[in-house]
PDB file of C-alpha atoms and ligand atoms in Angstrom:
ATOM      1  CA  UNK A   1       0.000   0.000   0.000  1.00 61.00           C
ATOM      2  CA  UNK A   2       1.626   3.422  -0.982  1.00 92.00           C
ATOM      3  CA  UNK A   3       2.646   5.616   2.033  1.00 95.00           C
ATOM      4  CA  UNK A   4       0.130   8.659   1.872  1.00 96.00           C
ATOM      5  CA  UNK A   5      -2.590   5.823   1.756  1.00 96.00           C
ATOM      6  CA  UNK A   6      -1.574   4.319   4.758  1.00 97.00           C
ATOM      7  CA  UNK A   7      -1.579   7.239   6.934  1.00 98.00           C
ATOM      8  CA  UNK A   8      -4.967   8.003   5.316  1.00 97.00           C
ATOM      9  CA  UNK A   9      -5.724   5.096   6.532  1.00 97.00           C
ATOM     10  CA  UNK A  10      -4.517   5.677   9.672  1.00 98.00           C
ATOM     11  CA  UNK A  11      -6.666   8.777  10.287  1.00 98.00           C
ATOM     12  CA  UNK A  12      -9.350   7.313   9.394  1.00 97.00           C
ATOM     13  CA  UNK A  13      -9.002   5.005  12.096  1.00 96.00           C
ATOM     14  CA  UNK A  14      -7.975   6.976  14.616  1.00 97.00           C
ATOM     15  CA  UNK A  15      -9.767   9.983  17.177  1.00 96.00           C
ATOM     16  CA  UNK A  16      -7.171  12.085  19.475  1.00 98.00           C
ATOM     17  CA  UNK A  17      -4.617  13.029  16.698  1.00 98.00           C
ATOM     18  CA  UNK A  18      -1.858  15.015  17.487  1.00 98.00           C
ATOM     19  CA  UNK A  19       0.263  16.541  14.329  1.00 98.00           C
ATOM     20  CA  UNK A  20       3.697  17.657  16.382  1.00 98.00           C
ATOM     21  CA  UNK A  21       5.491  20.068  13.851  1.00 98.00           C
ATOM     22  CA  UNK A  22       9.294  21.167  12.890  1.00 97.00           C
ATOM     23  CA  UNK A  23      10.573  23.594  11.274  1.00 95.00           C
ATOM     24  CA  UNK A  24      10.173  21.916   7.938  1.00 96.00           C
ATOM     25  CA  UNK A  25       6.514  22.245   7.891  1.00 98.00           C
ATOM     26  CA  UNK A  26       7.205  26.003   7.478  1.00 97.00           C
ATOM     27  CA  UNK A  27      10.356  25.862   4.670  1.00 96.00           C
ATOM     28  CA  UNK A  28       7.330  25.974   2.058  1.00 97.00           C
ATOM     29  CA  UNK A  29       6.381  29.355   3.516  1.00 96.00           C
ATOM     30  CA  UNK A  30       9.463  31.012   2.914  1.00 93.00           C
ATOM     31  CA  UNK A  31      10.982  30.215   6.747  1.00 92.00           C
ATOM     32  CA  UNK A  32      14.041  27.804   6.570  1.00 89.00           C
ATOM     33  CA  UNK A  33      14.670  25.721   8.845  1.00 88.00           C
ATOM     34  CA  UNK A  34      17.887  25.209  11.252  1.00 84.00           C
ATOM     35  CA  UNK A  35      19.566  22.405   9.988  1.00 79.00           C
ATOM     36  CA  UNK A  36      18.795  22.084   5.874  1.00 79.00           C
ATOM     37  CA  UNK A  37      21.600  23.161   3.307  1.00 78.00           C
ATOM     38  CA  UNK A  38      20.569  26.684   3.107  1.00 76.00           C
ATOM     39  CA  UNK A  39      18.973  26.414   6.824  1.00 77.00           C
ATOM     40  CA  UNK A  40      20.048  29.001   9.206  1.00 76.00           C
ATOM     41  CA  UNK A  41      22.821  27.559  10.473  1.00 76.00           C
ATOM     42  CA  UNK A  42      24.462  27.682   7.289  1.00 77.00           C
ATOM     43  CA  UNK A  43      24.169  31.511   7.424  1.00 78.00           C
ATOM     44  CA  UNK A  44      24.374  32.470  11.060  1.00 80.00           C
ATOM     45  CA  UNK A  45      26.471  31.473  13.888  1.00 84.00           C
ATOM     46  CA  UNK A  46      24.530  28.712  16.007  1.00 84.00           C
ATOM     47  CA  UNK A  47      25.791  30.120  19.361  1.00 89.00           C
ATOM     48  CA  UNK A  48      23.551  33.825  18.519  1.00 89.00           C
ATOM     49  CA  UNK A  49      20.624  31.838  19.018  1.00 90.00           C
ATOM     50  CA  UNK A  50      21.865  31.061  23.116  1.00 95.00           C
ATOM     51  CA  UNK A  51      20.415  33.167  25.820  1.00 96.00           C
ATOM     52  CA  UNK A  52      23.722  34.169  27.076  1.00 96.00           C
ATOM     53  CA  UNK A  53      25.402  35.500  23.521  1.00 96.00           C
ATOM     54  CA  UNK A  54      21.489  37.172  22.988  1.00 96.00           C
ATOM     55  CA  UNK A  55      21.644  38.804  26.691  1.00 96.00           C
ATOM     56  CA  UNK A  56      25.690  39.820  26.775  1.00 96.00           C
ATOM     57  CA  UNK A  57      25.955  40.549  23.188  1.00 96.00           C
ATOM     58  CA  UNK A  58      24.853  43.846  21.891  1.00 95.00           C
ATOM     59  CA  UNK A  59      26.267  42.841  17.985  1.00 95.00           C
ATOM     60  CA  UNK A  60      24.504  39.887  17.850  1.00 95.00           C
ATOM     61  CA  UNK A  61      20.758  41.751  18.966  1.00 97.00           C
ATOM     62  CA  UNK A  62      21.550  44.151  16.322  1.00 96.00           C
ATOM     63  CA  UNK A  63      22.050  40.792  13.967  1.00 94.00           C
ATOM     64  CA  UNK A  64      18.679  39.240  15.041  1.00 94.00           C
ATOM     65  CA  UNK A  65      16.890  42.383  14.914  1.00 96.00           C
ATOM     66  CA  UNK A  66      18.282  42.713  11.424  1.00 94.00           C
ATOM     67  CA  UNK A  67      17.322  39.739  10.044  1.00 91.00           C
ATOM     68  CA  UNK A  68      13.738  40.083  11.361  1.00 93.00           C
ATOM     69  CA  UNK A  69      13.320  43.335   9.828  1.00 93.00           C
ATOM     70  CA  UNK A  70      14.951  43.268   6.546  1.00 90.00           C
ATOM     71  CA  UNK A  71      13.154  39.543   5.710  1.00 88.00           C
ATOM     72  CA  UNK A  72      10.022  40.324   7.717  1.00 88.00           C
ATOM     73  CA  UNK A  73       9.814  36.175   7.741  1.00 88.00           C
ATOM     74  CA  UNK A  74       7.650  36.380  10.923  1.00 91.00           C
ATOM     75  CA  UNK A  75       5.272  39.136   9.980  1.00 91.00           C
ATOM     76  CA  UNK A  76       4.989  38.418   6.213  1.00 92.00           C
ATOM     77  CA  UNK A  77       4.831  34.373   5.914  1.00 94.00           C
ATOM     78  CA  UNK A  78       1.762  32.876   4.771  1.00 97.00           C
ATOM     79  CA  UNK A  79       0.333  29.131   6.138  1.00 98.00           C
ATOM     80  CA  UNK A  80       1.234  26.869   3.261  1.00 98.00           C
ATOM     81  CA  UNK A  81      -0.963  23.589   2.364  1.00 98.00           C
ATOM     82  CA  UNK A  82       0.526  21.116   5.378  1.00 98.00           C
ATOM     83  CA  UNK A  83      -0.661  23.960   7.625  1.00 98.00           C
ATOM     84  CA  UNK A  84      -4.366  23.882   6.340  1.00 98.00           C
ATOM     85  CA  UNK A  85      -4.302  20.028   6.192  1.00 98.00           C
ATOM     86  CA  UNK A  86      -3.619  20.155   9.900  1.00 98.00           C
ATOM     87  CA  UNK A  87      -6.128  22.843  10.381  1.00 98.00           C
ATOM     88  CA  UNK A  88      -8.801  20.473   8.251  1.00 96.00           C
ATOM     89  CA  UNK A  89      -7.931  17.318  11.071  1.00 97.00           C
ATOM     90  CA  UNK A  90      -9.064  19.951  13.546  1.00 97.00           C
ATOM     91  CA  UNK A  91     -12.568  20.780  11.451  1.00 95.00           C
ATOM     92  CA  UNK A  92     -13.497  17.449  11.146  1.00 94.00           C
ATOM     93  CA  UNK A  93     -13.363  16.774  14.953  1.00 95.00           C
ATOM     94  CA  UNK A  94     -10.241  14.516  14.968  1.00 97.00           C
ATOM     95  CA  UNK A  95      -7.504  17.125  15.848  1.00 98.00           C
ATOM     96  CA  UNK A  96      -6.611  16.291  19.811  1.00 98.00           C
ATOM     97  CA  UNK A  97      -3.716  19.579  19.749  1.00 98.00           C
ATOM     98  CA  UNK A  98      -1.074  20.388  18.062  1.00 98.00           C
ATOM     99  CA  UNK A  99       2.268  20.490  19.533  1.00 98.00           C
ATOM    100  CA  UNK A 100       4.955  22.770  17.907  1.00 98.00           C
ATOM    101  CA  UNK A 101       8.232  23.800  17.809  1.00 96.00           C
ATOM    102  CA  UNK A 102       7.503  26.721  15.473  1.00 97.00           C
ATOM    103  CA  UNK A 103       7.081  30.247  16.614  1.00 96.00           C
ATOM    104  CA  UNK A 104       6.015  31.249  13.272  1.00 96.00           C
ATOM    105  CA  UNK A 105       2.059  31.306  14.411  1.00 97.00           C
ATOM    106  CA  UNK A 106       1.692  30.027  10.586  1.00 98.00           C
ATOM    107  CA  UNK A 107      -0.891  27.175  12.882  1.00 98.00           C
ATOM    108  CA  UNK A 108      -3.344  29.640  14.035  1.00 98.00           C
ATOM    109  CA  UNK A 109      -3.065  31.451  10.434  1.00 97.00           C
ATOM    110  CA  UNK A 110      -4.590  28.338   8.761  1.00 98.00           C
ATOM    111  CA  UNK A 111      -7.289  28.165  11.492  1.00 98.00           C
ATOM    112  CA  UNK A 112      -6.316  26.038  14.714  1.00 98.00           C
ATOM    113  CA  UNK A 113      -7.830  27.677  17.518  1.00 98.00           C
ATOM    114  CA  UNK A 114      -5.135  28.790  20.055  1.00 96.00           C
ATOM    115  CA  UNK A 115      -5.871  26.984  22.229  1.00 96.00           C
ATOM    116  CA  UNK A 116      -5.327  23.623  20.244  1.00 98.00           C
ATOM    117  CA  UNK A 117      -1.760  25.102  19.556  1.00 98.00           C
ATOM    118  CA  UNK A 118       0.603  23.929  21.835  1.00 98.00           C
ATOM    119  CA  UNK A 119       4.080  25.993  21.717  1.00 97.00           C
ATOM    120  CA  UNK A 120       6.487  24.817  23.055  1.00 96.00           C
ATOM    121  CA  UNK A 121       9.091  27.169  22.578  1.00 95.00           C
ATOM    122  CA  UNK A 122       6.785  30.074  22.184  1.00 95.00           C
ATOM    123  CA  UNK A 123       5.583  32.494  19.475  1.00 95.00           C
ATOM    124  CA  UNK A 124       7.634  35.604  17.731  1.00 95.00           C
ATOM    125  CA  UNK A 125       4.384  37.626  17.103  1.00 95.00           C
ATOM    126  CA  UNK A 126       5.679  39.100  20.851  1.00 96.00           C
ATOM    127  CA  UNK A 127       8.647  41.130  22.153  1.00 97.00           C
ATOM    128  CA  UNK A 128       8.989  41.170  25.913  1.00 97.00           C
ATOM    129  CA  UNK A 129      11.299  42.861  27.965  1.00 97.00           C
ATOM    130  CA  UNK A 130      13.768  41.091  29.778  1.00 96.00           C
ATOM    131  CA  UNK A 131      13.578  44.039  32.976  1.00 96.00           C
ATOM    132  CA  UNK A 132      10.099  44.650  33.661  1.00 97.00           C
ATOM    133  CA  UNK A 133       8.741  41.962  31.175  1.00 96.00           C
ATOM    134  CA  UNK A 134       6.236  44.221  29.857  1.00 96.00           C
ATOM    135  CA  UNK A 135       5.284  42.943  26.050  1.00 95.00           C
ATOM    136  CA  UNK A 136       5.107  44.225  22.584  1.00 95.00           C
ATOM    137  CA  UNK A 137       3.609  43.183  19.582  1.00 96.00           C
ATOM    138  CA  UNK A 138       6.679  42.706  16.961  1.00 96.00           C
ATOM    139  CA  UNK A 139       5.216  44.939  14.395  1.00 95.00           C
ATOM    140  CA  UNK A 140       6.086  47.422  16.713  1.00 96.00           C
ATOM    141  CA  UNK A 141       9.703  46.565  17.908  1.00 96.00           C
ATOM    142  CA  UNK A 142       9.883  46.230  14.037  1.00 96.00           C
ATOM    143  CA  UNK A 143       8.966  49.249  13.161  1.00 95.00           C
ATOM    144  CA  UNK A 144      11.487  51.104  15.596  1.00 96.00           C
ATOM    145  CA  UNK A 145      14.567  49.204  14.057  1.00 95.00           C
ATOM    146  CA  UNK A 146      13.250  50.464  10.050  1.00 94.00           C
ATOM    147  CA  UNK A 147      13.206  54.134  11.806  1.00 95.00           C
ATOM    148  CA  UNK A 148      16.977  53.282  12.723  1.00 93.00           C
ATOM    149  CA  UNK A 149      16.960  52.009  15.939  1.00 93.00           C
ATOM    150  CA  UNK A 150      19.611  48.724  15.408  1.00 90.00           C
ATOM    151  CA  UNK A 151      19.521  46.871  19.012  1.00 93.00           C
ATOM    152  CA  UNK A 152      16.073  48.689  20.569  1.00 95.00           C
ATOM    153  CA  UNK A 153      15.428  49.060  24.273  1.00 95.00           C
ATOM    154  CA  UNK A 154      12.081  48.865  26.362  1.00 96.00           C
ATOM    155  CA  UNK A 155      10.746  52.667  26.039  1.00 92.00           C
ATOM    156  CA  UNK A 156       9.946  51.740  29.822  1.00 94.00           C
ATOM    157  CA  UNK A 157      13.123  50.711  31.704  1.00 96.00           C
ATOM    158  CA  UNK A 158      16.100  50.405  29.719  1.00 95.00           C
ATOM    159  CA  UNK A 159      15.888  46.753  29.518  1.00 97.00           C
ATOM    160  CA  UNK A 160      16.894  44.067  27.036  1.00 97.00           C
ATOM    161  CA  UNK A 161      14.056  43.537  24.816  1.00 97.00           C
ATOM    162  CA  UNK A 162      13.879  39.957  23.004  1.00 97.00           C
ATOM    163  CA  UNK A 163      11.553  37.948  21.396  1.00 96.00           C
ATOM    164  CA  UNK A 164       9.313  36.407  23.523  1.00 95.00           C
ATOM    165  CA  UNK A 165      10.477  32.931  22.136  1.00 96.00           C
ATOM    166  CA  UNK A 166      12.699  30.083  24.216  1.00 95.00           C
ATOM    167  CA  UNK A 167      16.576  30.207  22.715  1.00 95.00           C
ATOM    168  CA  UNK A 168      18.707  27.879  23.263  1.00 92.00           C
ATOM    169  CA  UNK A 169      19.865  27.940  27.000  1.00 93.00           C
ATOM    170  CA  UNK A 170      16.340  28.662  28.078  1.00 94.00           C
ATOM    171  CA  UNK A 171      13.663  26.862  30.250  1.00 93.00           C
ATOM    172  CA  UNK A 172      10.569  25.730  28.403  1.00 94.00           C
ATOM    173  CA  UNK A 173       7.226  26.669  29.594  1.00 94.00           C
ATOM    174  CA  UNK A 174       6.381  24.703  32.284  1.00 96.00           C
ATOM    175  CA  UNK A 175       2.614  25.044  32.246  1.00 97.00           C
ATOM    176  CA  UNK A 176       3.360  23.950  28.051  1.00 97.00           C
ATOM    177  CA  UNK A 177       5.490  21.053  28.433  1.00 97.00           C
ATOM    178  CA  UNK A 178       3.480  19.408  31.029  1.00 98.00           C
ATOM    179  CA  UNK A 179       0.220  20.069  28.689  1.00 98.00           C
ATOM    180  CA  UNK A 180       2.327  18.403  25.586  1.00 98.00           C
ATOM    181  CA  UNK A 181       3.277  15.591  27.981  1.00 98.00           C
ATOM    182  CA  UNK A 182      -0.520  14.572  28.696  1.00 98.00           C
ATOM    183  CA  UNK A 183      -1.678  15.073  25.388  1.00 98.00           C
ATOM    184  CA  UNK A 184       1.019  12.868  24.302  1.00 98.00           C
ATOM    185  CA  UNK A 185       0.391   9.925  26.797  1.00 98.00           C
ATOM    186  CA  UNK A 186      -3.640   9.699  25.868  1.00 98.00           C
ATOM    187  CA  UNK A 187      -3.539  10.333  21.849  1.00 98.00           C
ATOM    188  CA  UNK A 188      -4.121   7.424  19.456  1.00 98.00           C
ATOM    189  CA  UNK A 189      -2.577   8.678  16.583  1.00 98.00           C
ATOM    190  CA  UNK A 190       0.779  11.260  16.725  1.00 98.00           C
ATOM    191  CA  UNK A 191       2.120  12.385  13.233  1.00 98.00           C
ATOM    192  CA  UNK A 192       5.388  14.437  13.221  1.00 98.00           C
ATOM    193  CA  UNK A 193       5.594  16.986  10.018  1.00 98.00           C
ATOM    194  CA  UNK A 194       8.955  18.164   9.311  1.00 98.00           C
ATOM    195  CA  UNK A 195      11.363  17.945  12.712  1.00 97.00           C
ATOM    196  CA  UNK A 196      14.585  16.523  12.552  1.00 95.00           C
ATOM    197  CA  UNK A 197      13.578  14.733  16.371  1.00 96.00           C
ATOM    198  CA  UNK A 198      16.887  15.889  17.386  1.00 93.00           C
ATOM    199  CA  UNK A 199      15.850  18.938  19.685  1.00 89.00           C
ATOM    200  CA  UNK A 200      14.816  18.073  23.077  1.00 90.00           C
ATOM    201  CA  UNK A 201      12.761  18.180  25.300  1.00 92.00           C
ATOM    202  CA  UNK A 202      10.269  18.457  22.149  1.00 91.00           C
ATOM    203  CA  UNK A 203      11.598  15.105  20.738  1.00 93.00           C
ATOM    204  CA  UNK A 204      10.623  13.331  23.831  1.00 96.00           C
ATOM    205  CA  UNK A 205       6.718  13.852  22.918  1.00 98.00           C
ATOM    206  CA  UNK A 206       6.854  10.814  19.711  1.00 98.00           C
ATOM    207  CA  UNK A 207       8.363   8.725  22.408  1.00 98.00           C
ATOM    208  CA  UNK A 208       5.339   9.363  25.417  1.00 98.00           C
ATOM    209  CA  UNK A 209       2.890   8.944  22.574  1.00 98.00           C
ATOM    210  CA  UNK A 210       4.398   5.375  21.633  1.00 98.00           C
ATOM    211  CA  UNK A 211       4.364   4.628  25.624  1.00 97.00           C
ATOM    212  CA  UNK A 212       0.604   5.415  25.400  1.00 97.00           C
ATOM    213  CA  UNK A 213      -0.024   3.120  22.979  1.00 98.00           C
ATOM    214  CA  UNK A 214      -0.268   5.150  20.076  1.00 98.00           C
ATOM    215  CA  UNK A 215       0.718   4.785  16.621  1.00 98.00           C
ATOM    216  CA  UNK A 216       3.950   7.342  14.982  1.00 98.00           C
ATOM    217  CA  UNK A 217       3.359   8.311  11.487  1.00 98.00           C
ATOM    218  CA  UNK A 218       6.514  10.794  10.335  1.00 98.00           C
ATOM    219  CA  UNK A 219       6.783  13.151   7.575  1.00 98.00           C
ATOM    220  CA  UNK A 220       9.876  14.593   6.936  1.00 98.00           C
ATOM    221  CA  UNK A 221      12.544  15.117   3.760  1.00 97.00           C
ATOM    222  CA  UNK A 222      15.454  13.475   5.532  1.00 96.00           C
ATOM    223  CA  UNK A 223      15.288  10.305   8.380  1.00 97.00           C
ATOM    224  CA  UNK A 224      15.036  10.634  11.614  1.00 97.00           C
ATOM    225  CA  UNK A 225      15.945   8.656  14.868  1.00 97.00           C
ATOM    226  CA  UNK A 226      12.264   7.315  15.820  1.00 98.00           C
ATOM    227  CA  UNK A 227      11.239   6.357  11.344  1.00 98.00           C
ATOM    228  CA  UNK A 228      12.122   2.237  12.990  1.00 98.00           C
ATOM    229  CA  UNK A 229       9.425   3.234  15.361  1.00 97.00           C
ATOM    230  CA  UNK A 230       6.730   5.012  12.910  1.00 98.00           C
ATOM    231  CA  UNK A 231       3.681   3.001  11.132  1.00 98.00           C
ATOM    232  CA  UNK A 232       4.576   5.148   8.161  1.00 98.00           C
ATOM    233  CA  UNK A 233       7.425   6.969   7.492  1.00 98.00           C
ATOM    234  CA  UNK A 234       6.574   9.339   4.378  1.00 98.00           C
ATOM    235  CA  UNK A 235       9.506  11.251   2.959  1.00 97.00           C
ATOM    236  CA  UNK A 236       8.687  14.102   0.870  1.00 96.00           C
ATOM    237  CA  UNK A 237       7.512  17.704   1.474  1.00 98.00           C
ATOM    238  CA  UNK A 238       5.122  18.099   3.625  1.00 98.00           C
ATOM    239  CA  UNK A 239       3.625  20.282   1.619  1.00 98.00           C
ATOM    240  CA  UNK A 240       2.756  18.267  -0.935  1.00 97.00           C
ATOM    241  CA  UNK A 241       2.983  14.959   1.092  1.00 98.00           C
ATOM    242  CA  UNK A 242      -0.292  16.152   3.710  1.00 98.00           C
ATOM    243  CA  UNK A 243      -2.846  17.542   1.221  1.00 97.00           C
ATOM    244  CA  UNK A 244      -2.208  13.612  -0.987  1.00 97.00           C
ATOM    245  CA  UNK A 245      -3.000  12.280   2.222  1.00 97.00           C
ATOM    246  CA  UNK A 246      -6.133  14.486   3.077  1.00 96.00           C
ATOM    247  CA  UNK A 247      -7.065  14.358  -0.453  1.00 95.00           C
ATOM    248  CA  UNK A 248      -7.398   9.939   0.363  1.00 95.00           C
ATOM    249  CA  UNK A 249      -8.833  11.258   3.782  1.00 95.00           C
ATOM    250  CA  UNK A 250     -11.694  12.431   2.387  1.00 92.00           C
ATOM    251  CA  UNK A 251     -12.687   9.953  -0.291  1.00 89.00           C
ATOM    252  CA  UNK A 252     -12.685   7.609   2.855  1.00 84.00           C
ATOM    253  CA  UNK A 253     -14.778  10.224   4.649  1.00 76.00           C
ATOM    254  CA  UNK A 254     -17.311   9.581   1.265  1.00 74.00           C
ATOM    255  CA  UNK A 255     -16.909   6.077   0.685  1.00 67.00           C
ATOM    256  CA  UNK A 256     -16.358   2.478   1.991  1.00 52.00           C
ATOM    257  CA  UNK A 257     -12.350   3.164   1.576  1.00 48.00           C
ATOM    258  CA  UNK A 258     -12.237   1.984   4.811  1.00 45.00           C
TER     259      UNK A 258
HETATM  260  P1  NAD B   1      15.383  21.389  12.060  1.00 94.11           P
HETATM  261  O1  NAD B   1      15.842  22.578  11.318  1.00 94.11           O
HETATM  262  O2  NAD B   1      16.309  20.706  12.980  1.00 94.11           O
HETATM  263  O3  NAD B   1      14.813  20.288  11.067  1.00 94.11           O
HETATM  264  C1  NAD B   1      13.809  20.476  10.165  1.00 94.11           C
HETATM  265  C2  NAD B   1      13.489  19.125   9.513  1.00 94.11           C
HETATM  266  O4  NAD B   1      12.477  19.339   8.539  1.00 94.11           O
HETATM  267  C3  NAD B   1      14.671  18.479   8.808  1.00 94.11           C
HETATM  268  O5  NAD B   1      14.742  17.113   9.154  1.00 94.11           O
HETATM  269  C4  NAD B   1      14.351  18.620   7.302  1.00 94.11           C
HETATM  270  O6  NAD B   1      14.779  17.524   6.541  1.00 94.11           O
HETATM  271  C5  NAD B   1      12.840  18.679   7.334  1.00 94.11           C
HETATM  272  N1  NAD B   1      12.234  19.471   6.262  1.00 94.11           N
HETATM  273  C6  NAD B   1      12.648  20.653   5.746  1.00 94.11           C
HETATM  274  N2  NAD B   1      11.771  21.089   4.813  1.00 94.11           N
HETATM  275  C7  NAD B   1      10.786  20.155   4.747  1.00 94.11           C
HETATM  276  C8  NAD B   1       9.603  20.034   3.983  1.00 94.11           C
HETATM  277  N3  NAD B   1       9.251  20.942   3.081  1.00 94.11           N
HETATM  278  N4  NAD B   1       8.819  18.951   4.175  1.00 94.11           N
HETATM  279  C9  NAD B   1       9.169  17.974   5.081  1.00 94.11           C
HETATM  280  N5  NAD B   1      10.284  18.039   5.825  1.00 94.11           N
HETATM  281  C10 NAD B   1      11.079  19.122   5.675  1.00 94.11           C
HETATM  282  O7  NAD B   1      14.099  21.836  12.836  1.00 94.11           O
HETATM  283  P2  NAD B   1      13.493  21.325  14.149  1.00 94.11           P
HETATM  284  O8  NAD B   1      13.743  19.872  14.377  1.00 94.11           O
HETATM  285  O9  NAD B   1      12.119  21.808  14.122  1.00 94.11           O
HETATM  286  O10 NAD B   1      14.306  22.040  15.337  1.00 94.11           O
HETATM  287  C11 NAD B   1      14.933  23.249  15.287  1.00 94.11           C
HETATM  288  C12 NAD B   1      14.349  24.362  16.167  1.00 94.11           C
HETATM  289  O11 NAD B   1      14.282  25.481  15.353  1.00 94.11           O
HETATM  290  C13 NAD B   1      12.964  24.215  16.623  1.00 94.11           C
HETATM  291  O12 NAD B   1      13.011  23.959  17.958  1.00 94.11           O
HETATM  292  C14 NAD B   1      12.265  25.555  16.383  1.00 94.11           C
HETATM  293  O13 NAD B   1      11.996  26.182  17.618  1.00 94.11           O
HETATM  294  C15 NAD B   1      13.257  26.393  15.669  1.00 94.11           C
HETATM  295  N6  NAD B   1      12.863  26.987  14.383  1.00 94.11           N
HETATM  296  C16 NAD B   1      11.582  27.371  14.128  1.00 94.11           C
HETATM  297  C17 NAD B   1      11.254  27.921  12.895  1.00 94.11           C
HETATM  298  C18 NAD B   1       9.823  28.335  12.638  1.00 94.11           C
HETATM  299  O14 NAD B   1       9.129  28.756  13.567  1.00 94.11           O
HETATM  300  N7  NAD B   1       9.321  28.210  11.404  1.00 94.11           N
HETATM  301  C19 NAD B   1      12.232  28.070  11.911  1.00 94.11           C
HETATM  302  C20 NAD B   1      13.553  27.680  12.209  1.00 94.11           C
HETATM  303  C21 NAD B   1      13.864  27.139  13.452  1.00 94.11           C
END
């Protein structure tokens, strides 16, 4: 049976589907990912995405503030079709969360509620300050750095401002990660779309689901270290891969495909 079949199949079957998403769900948007030739890392220095360089490192604020402005990849970037396949799992009833990696909010774009959207290293659509932790919507920070302002301050107190995102060297949210671990544990189904599995604690979520008792479907362009674990491992884009598979979904949905 071909691939996208079999995880048609799959939803079919199942109820409390979780779709746990990577960076490389978003590539097809226009936002690359970390690790791909032409990824981030082949452009930037890993180490300006830590806490500490961010926090001690006035050069490397001016860099991220930079690159946010000039490619406007988190205010411009549209949901691409693996986003609204997700979102369709969630309109017909069979969408338990979503748990993601992303802070692109390209998710809630193609119509998950928020609070279906688990994120678990939070969302660039906010600034916060690192002094009084006041927040600011990015357009705004945004805007300040196009009128000239390279590394900008809170108006407030002075402080650091940074996205309100978790870099490396950073706790995850608590309140999050314990949600993500539940969800995990008790879904039947838990499809991974474009994550390398290699960042933790995120990758641990595949790995609760499968001590639940539920089954892994992964779709991703390169292997992983849980595809000897998945149902189905479907390598392809994602977004071409997810709307084949909702495309069988549906003619199930219609039909005795079942
Ligand atoms: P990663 O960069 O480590 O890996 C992405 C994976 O997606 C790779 O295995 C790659 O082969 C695959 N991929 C790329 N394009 C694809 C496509 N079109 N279809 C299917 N698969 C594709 O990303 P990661 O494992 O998610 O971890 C890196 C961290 O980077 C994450 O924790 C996340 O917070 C952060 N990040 C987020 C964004 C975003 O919000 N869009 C972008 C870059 C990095």
């Amino acid at each position: 049976m071909e691939e996208t079949e079999r995880l048609a199949q799959l939803i079919l079957e199942s109820k409390r589907i979780i779709v746990f998403t990577g960076a490389g769900v978003s590539t097809e948007s226009g936002i690359p990912d970390f690790r791909s030739p032409g990824g981030i890392w082949s452009r930037y220095d890993p180490e300006d995405f830590t806490i500490q360089r961010f926090l001690s490192s006035r050069e490397t604020r001016r860099t991220h503030w930079k690159m946010y402005a000039e490619t406007g990849i988190f205010t411009k970037a549209e949901p691409n079709p693996a986003h609204y396949a997700t979102a369709s799992l969630h309109h017909w009833g069979k969408l338990d969360c979503v748990i993601t990696q992303n802070i692109d909010n390209l998710h809630q774009k193609a119509g998950v509620p928020d609070d279906r959207v688990l994120e678990l290293h939070g969302n660039m659509q906010w600034v916060v300050c690192t002094g009084c932790r006041g927040r600011t919507p990015l357009p705004e920070v945004l805007q300040r750095v196009t009128d000239g302002a390279e590394a900008p301050d809170c108006p407030d107190c002075r402080g650091i401002l940074k996205p309100d995102v978790v870099f490396f060297g950073e706790m995850l949210p608590e309140d999050t990660l314990a949600r993500a671990v539940s969800r995990s544990q008790m879904c039947d189904l838990f499809i991974v779309i474009g994550s390398t599995l290699m960042v933790y604690p995120a990758a641990y979520m595949p790995t609760y689901a499968l001590s639940g008792g539920a089954k892994l479907a992964i779709v991703n362009l390169t292997p992983t270290p849980l595809d000897h674990e998945a149902e189905v491992v479907i390598r392809g884009k994602a977004g071409e891969m997810m709307p084949a598979v909702m495309e069988r979904v549906k003619l199930g949905r219609s039909s005795d495909f079942r």
